[in-house]
Amino acid sequence: PPDKREVAALTATQLTMRLTVAGRVNDGGFWRARRAAIRVADDDPEIDDLDLKPLFPAEYDLFLEAAKKALGGRAWDHTANCIVFGEGSIGYVGDADAMGAWAFDRAKIVDSEPTEAYADYALKTYRALVAEPGSAFVALSLTHGGEPLGGPLVFKLDVENLPKSCAHFNALCGLGGEGSAPYVGSRIHRIVRGGFAQGGSLPEGVMDDWESKHYSAKMAEVQAAATAELGEKLTLVELNLTAMSVTVLRQFEFQGGSHEYVIPEEEAELCTQVARALSVCNRLLGEQGMPPLRIAVEGHTKYDRNLVVENQELSLKRAVHVKDDLVAKLVELNPGSSHASFERLFSTEGFGGDKLDARRVMLRVISPAEARKVASADAPPDTADAGAGSLPDESFMHSHSRAGIIGFANHGPHSAATQFYVTFGPVPTLDRKYVAFGKLVDGLATLRALEAVETANEMPKKPVEISTATGKFAV
């Protein structure tokens, strides 16, 4: 049998309890209750584990919802910005004032610090937390039927792990330095209660204007880096990224009515240079959080009114031939990549109405507006519009396990553009299909109000619009 010391140790282990103090990091009451808990634990051997949770406002609100369900009883009426409870005989304690009274009853602890001192400390701590290097926040204000819908929805973006997705979202909010904010004035067009809200569908003119400014602001830098890296390797290709173009100085030429190149060796070198230029440019664009260049491969033959269809078919076959050679070369230059990842960078078309005696294939860069129209032509309804602004799926590391998760909508792999969603609760069906890049840290009440907006076929009966988007907000 165990000796007395072992029995005493076993009994002490069985009697020790955990005390939890959770609250808004910007609430002085939380820090007052936290200090009291630490002092009680220092004097009370039965409390050997402290769980101290300084939380962002929305995170605390979600925590409180779960705690009230777990504790029940008097906890159901808890509304304060801080809650204290413990295991075993401790149970529900209450708010900061209740914690002060409990600490005095339990260990005769008196706190002589004024409440103003805790409030000042809470504000300074919150401001320091928001200003931490590497932190990025975006606040979206909403209106419903022209009237403000609560306070702003404040999101913390995961710029460390998803820099491209966060940079794209920031640019659409007008925080990327281009001077325009496409999201401002746009609508939340879909509300699925228990699921998510969806917004960011931009009118074509607004999208075209934003894409033009957004790309041109960064293209010069990318072009300089690409030119420096490629150097003398390009003799048949000319880069002009500020005009969104990769110019082929000599076209792919074919013999008569065949699919054979006129000079195979020269065409092979041309194909290599185009593929090399695309590889370097798209890598640099990706590092800038920008979508890749997309190329239209166009086959041309001389106009013959008796052979219009035949010439179009021949031109298309030649365009596909060149595209296949380019994809094969891109795969060769990028070990570990797949054909499918490069196939989506090209479109092919055949023309039989060229006035010249032409048997050639030409390349041109697809404009952002054209790419979006082509990609969205067959897109299913109620999904995201794709286009030249489409983003690769950066990471599925964040799950949709709570309310307030924000991510980009899409209609298939690597097709996210401008539409985004915000969850109203756990939505595990979105995991590993949609890229979540941030979470709500303040404004849960506004999110609940958004979920409660009256709808018809998941569309708000009164318009819900984004009135402001900013990286600065009151704390």
Coordinates of C-alpha atoms in Angstrom, one line a residue:
P1 CA 0.0 0.0 0.0
P2 CA 1.2 3.6 -0.6
D3 CA 2.7 5.4 2.4
K4 CA 1.3 8.6 3.9
R5 CA 3.3 10.9 1.7
E6 CA 2.1 9.2 -1.5
V7 CA -1.5 9.4 -0.2
A8 CA -1.1 13.1 0.5
A9 CA 0.3 13.7 -3.0
L10 CA -2.5 11.7 -4.6
T11 CA -5.1 13.6 -2.7
A12 CA -3.6 16.9 -3.6
T13 CA -3.6 16.0 -7.3
Q14 CA -7.3 15.0 -7.1
L15 CA -8.2 18.3 -5.4
T16 CA -6.3 20.7 -7.7
M17 CA -8.4 22.7 -10.1
R18 CA -8.1 24.9 -13.2
L19 CA -9.3 28.5 -13.1
T20 CA -10.1 30.2 -16.4
V21 CA -10.2 33.9 -17.0
A22 CA -11.1 35.0 -20.5
G23 CA -11.9 38.5 -21.8
R24 CA -11.5 41.1 -24.4
V25 CA -7.9 42.2 -24.6
N26 CA -9.0 45.8 -24.8
D27 CA -11.2 45.6 -21.6
G28 CA -9.7 46.7 -18.3
G29 CA -11.9 44.4 -16.4
F30 CA -10.2 41.4 -17.9
W31 CA -6.8 42.5 -16.8
R32 CA -8.1 43.2 -13.3
A33 CA -9.6 39.7 -13.1
R34 CA -6.4 38.2 -14.5
R35 CA -4.3 39.8 -11.8
A36 CA -6.7 38.6 -9.1
A37 CA -6.5 35.1 -10.5
I38 CA -2.7 35.0 -10.4
R39 CA -2.6 36.3 -6.8
V40 CA -5.2 33.7 -5.7
A41 CA -3.3 30.9 -7.4
D42 CA -0.1 31.9 -5.7
D43 CA -1.8 31.5 -2.3
D44 CA -4.2 28.6 -2.9
P45 CA -2.7 25.1 -3.4
E46 CA -6.0 23.8 -4.8
I47 CA -5.6 26.0 -7.9
D48 CA -2.6 24.7 -9.8
D49 CA -3.6 25.6 -13.4
L50 CA -4.5 29.0 -14.7
D51 CA -6.0 29.4 -18.2
L52 CA -5.7 33.1 -19.0
K53 CA -7.2 34.2 -22.3
P54 CA -6.7 37.7 -23.6
L55 CA -8.8 37.6 -26.8
F56 CA -9.7 39.9 -29.7
P57 CA -13.3 41.2 -29.2
A58 CA -14.9 38.8 -31.8
E59 CA -12.9 35.9 -30.5
Y60 CA -14.1 36.6 -27.0
D61 CA -17.7 36.9 -28.1
L62 CA -17.4 33.4 -29.8
F63 CA -15.7 32.0 -26.7
L64 CA -18.5 33.4 -24.5
E65 CA -21.2 31.8 -26.6
A66 CA -19.5 28.4 -26.1
A67 CA -18.8 29.0 -22.4
K68 CA -22.4 29.9 -21.7
K69 CA -23.6 26.7 -23.3
A70 CA -21.1 24.6 -21.3
L71 CA -21.7 26.3 -18.0
G72 CA -25.4 26.9 -18.1
G73 CA -27.3 28.2 -15.1
R74 CA -26.4 31.8 -14.1
A75 CA -23.8 32.0 -16.9
W76 CA -26.7 32.3 -19.5
D77 CA -27.2 35.9 -18.4
H78 CA -23.5 36.8 -18.6
T79 CA -22.9 39.9 -20.8
A80 CA -19.7 41.4 -19.5
N81 CA -16.5 41.6 -21.5
C82 CA -14.7 39.2 -19.1
I83 CA -15.8 35.8 -17.7
V84 CA -14.3 33.8 -14.9
F85 CA -15.1 30.1 -14.1
G86 CA -13.3 27.1 -12.7
E87 CA -13.4 23.3 -12.4
G88 CA -15.1 21.4 -9.6
S89 CA -16.5 23.4 -6.7
I90 CA -15.4 26.7 -8.3
G91 CA -17.9 26.7 -11.2
Y92 CA -19.1 30.0 -12.6
V93 CA -17.7 33.0 -10.9
G94 CA -18.8 35.9 -13.1
D95 CA -17.3 39.2 -14.3
A96 CA -14.3 41.2 -13.0
D97 CA -16.2 42.6 -10.0
A98 CA -17.4 39.1 -9.0
M99 CA -13.8 37.8 -9.4
G100 CA -12.7 40.5 -7.0
A101 CA -15.2 39.5 -4.4
W102 CA -14.4 35.8 -4.9
A103 CA -10.7 36.5 -4.5
F104 CA -11.3 38.2 -1.2
D105 CA -13.5 35.4 0.1
R106 CA -11.0 32.8 -1.1
A107 CA -7.7 34.3 -0.1
K108 CA -8.4 37.7 1.5
I109 CA -6.9 39.5 -1.6
V110 CA -7.7 43.2 -2.0
D111 CA -6.9 45.1 -5.2
S112 CA -6.0 48.7 -4.5
E113 CA -5.3 49.7 -8.2
P114 CA -7.9 52.1 -9.7
T115 CA -10.0 50.8 -12.5
E116 CA -8.7 53.6 -14.7
A117 CA -5.2 52.1 -14.6
Y118 CA -6.5 48.8 -15.9
A119 CA -8.5 50.5 -18.6
D120 CA -5.4 52.5 -19.7
Y121 CA -3.3 49.3 -19.7
A122 CA -5.9 47.4 -21.8
L123 CA -6.0 50.2 -24.4
K124 CA -2.2 50.3 -24.7
T125 CA -2.0 46.5 -25.0
Y126 CA -4.6 46.4 -27.7
R127 CA -3.0 49.2 -29.7
A128 CA 0.4 47.5 -29.4
L129 CA -1.1 44.2 -30.6
V130 CA -2.7 45.8 -33.6
A131 CA 0.6 47.6 -34.5
E132 CA 2.8 44.5 -34.2
P133 CA 5.2 44.2 -37.2
G134 CA 3.7 41.8 -39.8
S135 CA 0.2 42.3 -38.6
A136 CA -2.4 43.4 -41.2
F137 CA -6.0 44.4 -40.5
V138 CA -8.9 45.4 -42.7
A139 CA -12.1 47.0 -41.5
L140 CA -15.2 46.9 -43.7
S141 CA -18.2 49.1 -42.9
L142 CA -21.6 48.1 -44.2
T143 CA -24.9 49.8 -44.9
H144 CA -28.3 48.1 -45.2
G145 CA -30.9 50.0 -47.2
G146 CA -28.7 53.1 -47.0
E147 CA -28.4 52.9 -43.2
P148 CA -25.3 51.8 -41.2
L149 CA -25.3 48.1 -40.3
G150 CA -23.6 48.1 -36.9
G151 CA -19.9 48.8 -36.5
P152 CA -17.1 47.7 -38.8
L153 CA -16.2 44.1 -39.5
V154 CA -12.5 44.0 -38.6
F155 CA -10.4 41.1 -40.1
K156 CA -6.9 40.1 -39.3
L157 CA -5.2 38.8 -42.4
D158 CA -2.6 36.0 -42.4
V159 CA 0.0 37.8 -44.4
E160 CA 2.7 35.6 -43.2
N161 CA 1.4 32.4 -44.7
L162 CA -0.9 33.7 -47.5
P163 CA 0.9 36.9 -48.7
K164 CA -0.5 36.8 -52.3
S165 CA -4.1 36.3 -51.3
C166 CA -3.9 39.0 -48.6
A167 CA -2.2 41.4 -51.1
H168 CA -4.9 40.8 -53.6
F169 CA -7.6 41.5 -51.0
N170 CA -5.9 44.6 -49.8
A171 CA -5.6 46.0 -53.3
L172 CA -9.3 45.5 -53.9
C173 CA -9.9 47.4 -50.6
G174 CA -7.8 50.2 -51.9
L175 CA -4.9 49.5 -49.6
G176 CA -2.4 48.6 -52.3
G177 CA -1.4 52.1 -53.2
E178 CA -3.2 52.3 -56.6
G179 CA -5.6 54.9 -55.3
S180 CA -8.9 53.1 -56.1
A181 CA -11.0 50.8 -53.9
P182 CA -13.2 48.6 -56.1
Y183 CA -14.9 47.0 -53.0
V184 CA -16.3 50.3 -51.8
G185 CA -19.8 50.7 -53.2
S186 CA -20.0 47.0 -54.1
R187 CA -22.7 44.7 -52.6
I188 CA -23.1 41.7 -50.4
H189 CA -25.2 39.9 -53.0
R190 CA -25.7 36.5 -51.2
I191 CA -26.6 35.6 -47.6
V192 CA -26.9 31.9 -46.7
R193 CA -28.1 31.7 -43.0
G194 CA -26.0 29.3 -41.1
G195 CA -23.5 29.3 -43.9
F196 CA -21.9 32.5 -45.2
A197 CA -22.3 35.9 -46.8
Q198 CA -20.8 36.5 -50.2
G199 CA -19.7 39.8 -51.9
G200 CA -17.2 41.4 -54.1
S201 CA -18.9 40.9 -57.5
L202 CA -17.8 44.0 -59.4
P203 CA -19.4 45.7 -62.4
E204 CA -17.4 45.1 -65.6
G205 CA -16.3 48.7 -66.0
V206 CA -15.1 49.0 -62.4
M207 CA -13.2 45.8 -62.7
D208 CA -11.5 46.8 -66.0
D209 CA -10.4 50.1 -64.6
W210 CA -9.1 48.6 -61.4
E211 CA -7.2 45.8 -63.2
S212 CA -5.6 48.4 -65.5
K213 CA -4.3 50.5 -62.6
H214 CA -3.4 47.6 -60.4
Y215 CA -1.3 45.8 -63.0
S216 CA 0.4 48.9 -64.5
A217 CA 1.5 50.0 -61.0
K218 CA 3.7 46.9 -60.6
M219 CA 4.5 45.8 -64.2
A220 CA 7.5 48.1 -64.6
E221 CA 9.2 46.6 -61.6
V222 CA 8.6 43.0 -62.8
Q223 CA 9.7 43.9 -66.3
A224 CA 13.0 45.3 -65.1
A225 CA 13.7 42.2 -63.0
A226 CA 12.7 39.8 -65.9
T227 CA 14.9 41.6 -68.4
A228 CA 17.9 41.6 -66.0
E229 CA 17.5 37.8 -65.4
L230 CA 16.9 36.8 -69.0
G231 CA 19.6 39.1 -70.4
E232 CA 20.9 38.0 -73.8
K233 CA 18.9 34.8 -73.7
L234 CA 16.1 36.5 -75.7
T235 CA 16.8 37.3 -79.3
L236 CA 13.4 36.3 -80.8
V237 CA 11.1 37.6 -78.0
E238 CA 10.6 41.2 -76.7
L239 CA 9.2 42.0 -73.3
N240 CA 6.8 44.9 -72.8
L241 CA 5.0 44.1 -69.6
T242 CA 3.8 47.7 -69.0
A243 CA 1.6 47.1 -72.0
M244 CA 0.9 43.5 -70.8
S245 CA 2.6 42.0 -73.9
V246 CA 5.3 39.5 -74.8
T247 CA 6.1 40.2 -78.4
V248 CA 7.3 37.4 -80.7
L249 CA 9.6 39.1 -83.2
R250 CA 9.3 36.2 -85.8
Q251 CA 6.1 34.2 -86.1
F252 CA 5.8 30.4 -86.2
E253 CA 5.7 29.5 -89.9
F254 CA 4.3 26.3 -91.5
Q255 CA 4.8 24.6 -94.9
G256 CA 1.9 24.7 -97.3
G257 CA -1.1 22.9 -96.0
S258 CA 0.9 20.8 -93.5
H259 CA 1.5 21.0 -89.8
E260 CA 5.3 21.0 -90.3
Y261 CA 7.3 24.0 -89.4
V262 CA 9.2 25.7 -92.3
I263 CA 12.5 25.6 -90.3
P264 CA 12.1 23.2 -87.3
E265 CA 15.3 24.2 -85.6
E266 CA 14.4 27.9 -85.6
E267 CA 10.9 27.2 -84.5
A268 CA 12.3 25.1 -81.6
E269 CA 14.5 28.0 -80.5
L270 CA 11.6 30.4 -80.8
C271 CA 9.4 28.0 -78.7
T272 CA 12.2 27.8 -76.1
Q273 CA 12.6 31.5 -75.8
V274 CA 8.8 32.1 -75.4
A275 CA 8.6 29.4 -72.8
R276 CA 11.6 30.8 -70.9
A277 CA 10.1 34.3 -71.0
L278 CA 6.8 33.1 -69.7
S279 CA 8.4 31.1 -67.0
V280 CA 10.4 34.0 -65.6
C281 CA 7.7 36.6 -65.9
N282 CA 5.0 34.4 -64.3
R283 CA 7.4 33.5 -61.4
L284 CA 8.1 37.2 -60.8
L285 CA 4.4 38.1 -61.1
G286 CA 3.6 35.4 -58.6
E287 CA 6.1 36.8 -56.1
Q288 CA 4.3 40.1 -56.4
G289 CA 1.0 38.4 -55.7
M290 CA -0.2 39.0 -59.2
P291 CA -1.8 36.5 -61.7
P292 CA 0.2 35.0 -64.5
L293 CA 0.4 36.2 -68.1
R294 CA -2.1 34.4 -70.4
I295 CA -1.5 33.9 -74.1
A296 CA -3.8 33.6 -77.0
V297 CA -2.3 31.4 -79.7
E298 CA -3.9 32.4 -83.1
G299 CA -3.5 30.4 -86.3
H300 CA -3.8 32.3 -89.6
T301 CA -4.2 31.3 -93.3
K302 CA -4.8 33.3 -96.5
Y303 CA -8.4 34.2 -97.2
D304 CA -10.2 31.9 -99.7
R305 CA -13.9 32.2 -99.9
N306 CA -14.1 28.6 -101.1
L307 CA -12.1 27.2 -98.2
V308 CA -13.2 29.4 -95.3
V309 CA -14.1 26.5 -93.0
E310 CA -11.2 24.3 -94.1
N311 CA -8.7 27.1 -93.5
Q312 CA -10.2 27.9 -90.1
E313 CA -9.8 24.3 -89.1
L314 CA -6.2 24.1 -90.5
S315 CA -5.4 27.4 -88.6
L316 CA -6.8 26.0 -85.4
K317 CA -4.8 22.8 -85.7
R318 CA -1.7 24.8 -86.2
A319 CA -2.4 26.9 -83.2
V320 CA -3.0 23.8 -81.1
H321 CA 0.3 22.4 -82.4
V322 CA 2.2 25.5 -81.3
K323 CA 0.4 25.5 -77.9
D324 CA 1.3 21.9 -77.3
D325 CA 4.9 22.6 -78.1
L326 CA 5.0 25.6 -75.7
V327 CA 3.3 23.6 -72.9
A328 CA 5.8 20.7 -73.4
K329 CA 8.7 23.2 -73.2
L330 CA 7.3 24.9 -70.1
V331 CA 7.1 21.5 -68.4
E332 CA 10.7 20.8 -69.4
L333 CA 11.9 24.2 -68.0
N334 CA 9.9 23.7 -64.8
P335 CA 10.7 20.2 -63.3
G336 CA 7.9 18.8 -61.2
S337 CA 5.1 20.8 -62.9
S338 CA 2.3 19.3 -64.8
H339 CA 0.9 19.9 -68.3
A340 CA -2.4 20.9 -66.8
S341 CA -0.9 23.7 -64.8
F342 CA 0.3 25.3 -68.1
E343 CA -2.6 24.4 -70.3
R344 CA -4.7 26.9 -68.6
L345 CA -2.4 29.8 -69.5
F346 CA -3.3 29.4 -73.2
S347 CA -6.3 29.8 -75.5
T348 CA -6.3 28.7 -79.2
E349 CA -8.2 30.1 -82.2
G350 CA -8.0 29.7 -86.0
F351 CA -8.6 32.4 -88.6
G352 CA -9.1 31.8 -92.3
G353 CA -9.5 35.4 -93.4
D354 CA -6.0 36.8 -93.5
K355 CA -5.4 39.0 -96.6
L356 CA -1.7 38.1 -96.6
D357 CA -0.3 34.9 -98.0
A358 CA 0.1 33.8 -94.4
R359 CA 0.7 30.4 -93.0
R360 CA 1.7 31.5 -89.5
V361 CA 0.7 31.3 -85.8
M362 CA 0.8 34.5 -83.8
L363 CA 0.9 35.0 -80.0
R364 CA -0.6 37.8 -78.0
V365 CA -1.2 38.5 -74.4
I366 CA -4.9 38.2 -73.3
S367 CA -6.1 41.4 -71.7
P368 CA -7.6 41.2 -68.1
A369 CA -11.1 42.1 -69.3
E370 CA -11.0 39.6 -72.2
A371 CA -9.7 36.8 -70.0
R372 CA -12.4 37.4 -67.5
K373 CA -15.1 37.3 -70.1
V374 CA -13.8 34.1 -71.7
A375 CA -13.4 32.3 -68.3
S376 CA -16.8 33.4 -67.0
A377 CA -18.7 32.6 -70.1
D378 CA -19.3 29.0 -69.0
A379 CA -19.1 29.6 -65.3
P380 CA -22.1 28.3 -63.3
P381 CA -24.3 30.9 -61.6
D382 CA -23.8 32.0 -58.0
T383 CA -20.1 31.5 -58.2
A384 CA -17.0 33.7 -58.5
D385 CA -16.1 35.4 -61.7
A386 CA -12.7 34.4 -63.0
G387 CA -10.4 36.3 -65.2
A388 CA -6.8 37.5 -65.7
G389 CA -7.0 38.5 -62.0
S390 CA -7.6 34.9 -61.0
L391 CA -5.3 33.7 -58.1
P392 CA -3.7 30.4 -57.7
D393 CA -5.0 28.5 -54.6
E394 CA -2.2 29.6 -52.3
S395 CA -2.9 27.3 -49.3
F396 CA -5.8 25.4 -47.6
M397 CA -4.1 25.5 -44.2
H398 CA -7.0 27.4 -42.5
S399 CA -10.2 25.5 -41.8
H400 CA -13.7 27.0 -41.7
S401 CA -14.2 26.0 -38.1
R402 CA -15.9 29.2 -36.7
A403 CA -17.8 32.3 -37.6
G404 CA -15.9 35.2 -39.2
I405 CA -13.6 33.2 -41.5
I406 CA -13.0 35.2 -44.7
G407 CA -11.8 33.8 -48.0
F408 CA -12.0 34.0 -51.8
A409 CA -14.9 32.4 -53.6
N410 CA -14.1 30.4 -56.8
H411 CA -15.7 28.1 -59.4
G412 CA -12.9 25.5 -59.5
P413 CA -9.2 25.2 -58.7
H414 CA -7.1 28.4 -59.1
S415 CA -10.1 30.5 -60.3
A416 CA -10.5 33.0 -57.4
A417 CA -10.9 36.6 -58.6
T418 CA -12.7 39.3 -56.6
Q419 CA -15.6 37.6 -54.8
F420 CA -15.2 36.8 -51.2
Y421 CA -17.2 35.1 -48.4
V422 CA -17.4 35.4 -44.6
T423 CA -18.7 32.5 -42.6
F424 CA -21.5 32.7 -40.1
G425 CA -20.4 29.6 -38.2
P426 CA -18.4 26.4 -38.8
V427 CA -18.7 25.4 -42.5
P428 CA -16.4 22.3 -42.9
T429 CA -17.7 21.7 -46.5
L430 CA -15.6 24.7 -47.6
D431 CA -12.4 23.2 -46.3
R432 CA -9.7 22.4 -48.9
K433 CA -11.9 23.9 -51.7
Y434 CA -11.7 27.6 -50.9
V435 CA -8.7 29.6 -49.6
A436 CA -9.4 31.3 -46.2
F437 CA -6.9 34.1 -45.5
G438 CA -8.2 35.9 -42.5
K439 CA -10.5 35.9 -39.5
L440 CA -12.9 38.3 -37.8
V441 CA -11.4 39.9 -34.7
D442 CA -14.1 42.6 -34.0
G443 CA -17.6 43.1 -35.1
L444 CA -19.4 39.8 -34.3
A445 CA -22.6 41.7 -33.6
T446 CA -22.5 43.2 -37.1
L447 CA -21.9 39.8 -38.6
R448 CA -24.9 38.4 -36.7
A449 CA -27.0 41.4 -38.0
L450 CA -25.8 40.7 -41.5
E451 CA -26.9 37.0 -41.2
A452 CA -30.4 38.2 -40.0
V453 CA -30.9 40.5 -43.0
E454 CA -34.2 39.6 -44.8
T455 CA -33.6 37.8 -48.1
A456 CA -35.4 36.4 -51.1
N457 CA -33.6 33.4 -52.8
E458 CA -30.5 34.2 -50.7
M459 CA -30.4 37.8 -52.0
P460 CA -31.0 40.7 -49.6
K461 CA -34.3 42.4 -50.1
K462 CA -32.7 45.8 -49.3
P463 CA -29.2 46.3 -50.7
V464 CA -26.2 45.6 -48.4
E465 CA -23.2 47.7 -49.5
I466 CA -19.6 48.1 -48.4
S467 CA -19.4 51.8 -47.5
T468 CA -15.8 52.0 -46.4
A469 CA -12.7 49.7 -46.5
T470 CA -9.7 50.8 -44.4
G471 CA -6.6 49.4 -42.8
K472 CA -7.0 51.8 -39.9
F473 CA -9.8 51.6 -37.3
A474 CA -10.6 52.9 -33.8
V475 CA -9.4 50.7 -30.9

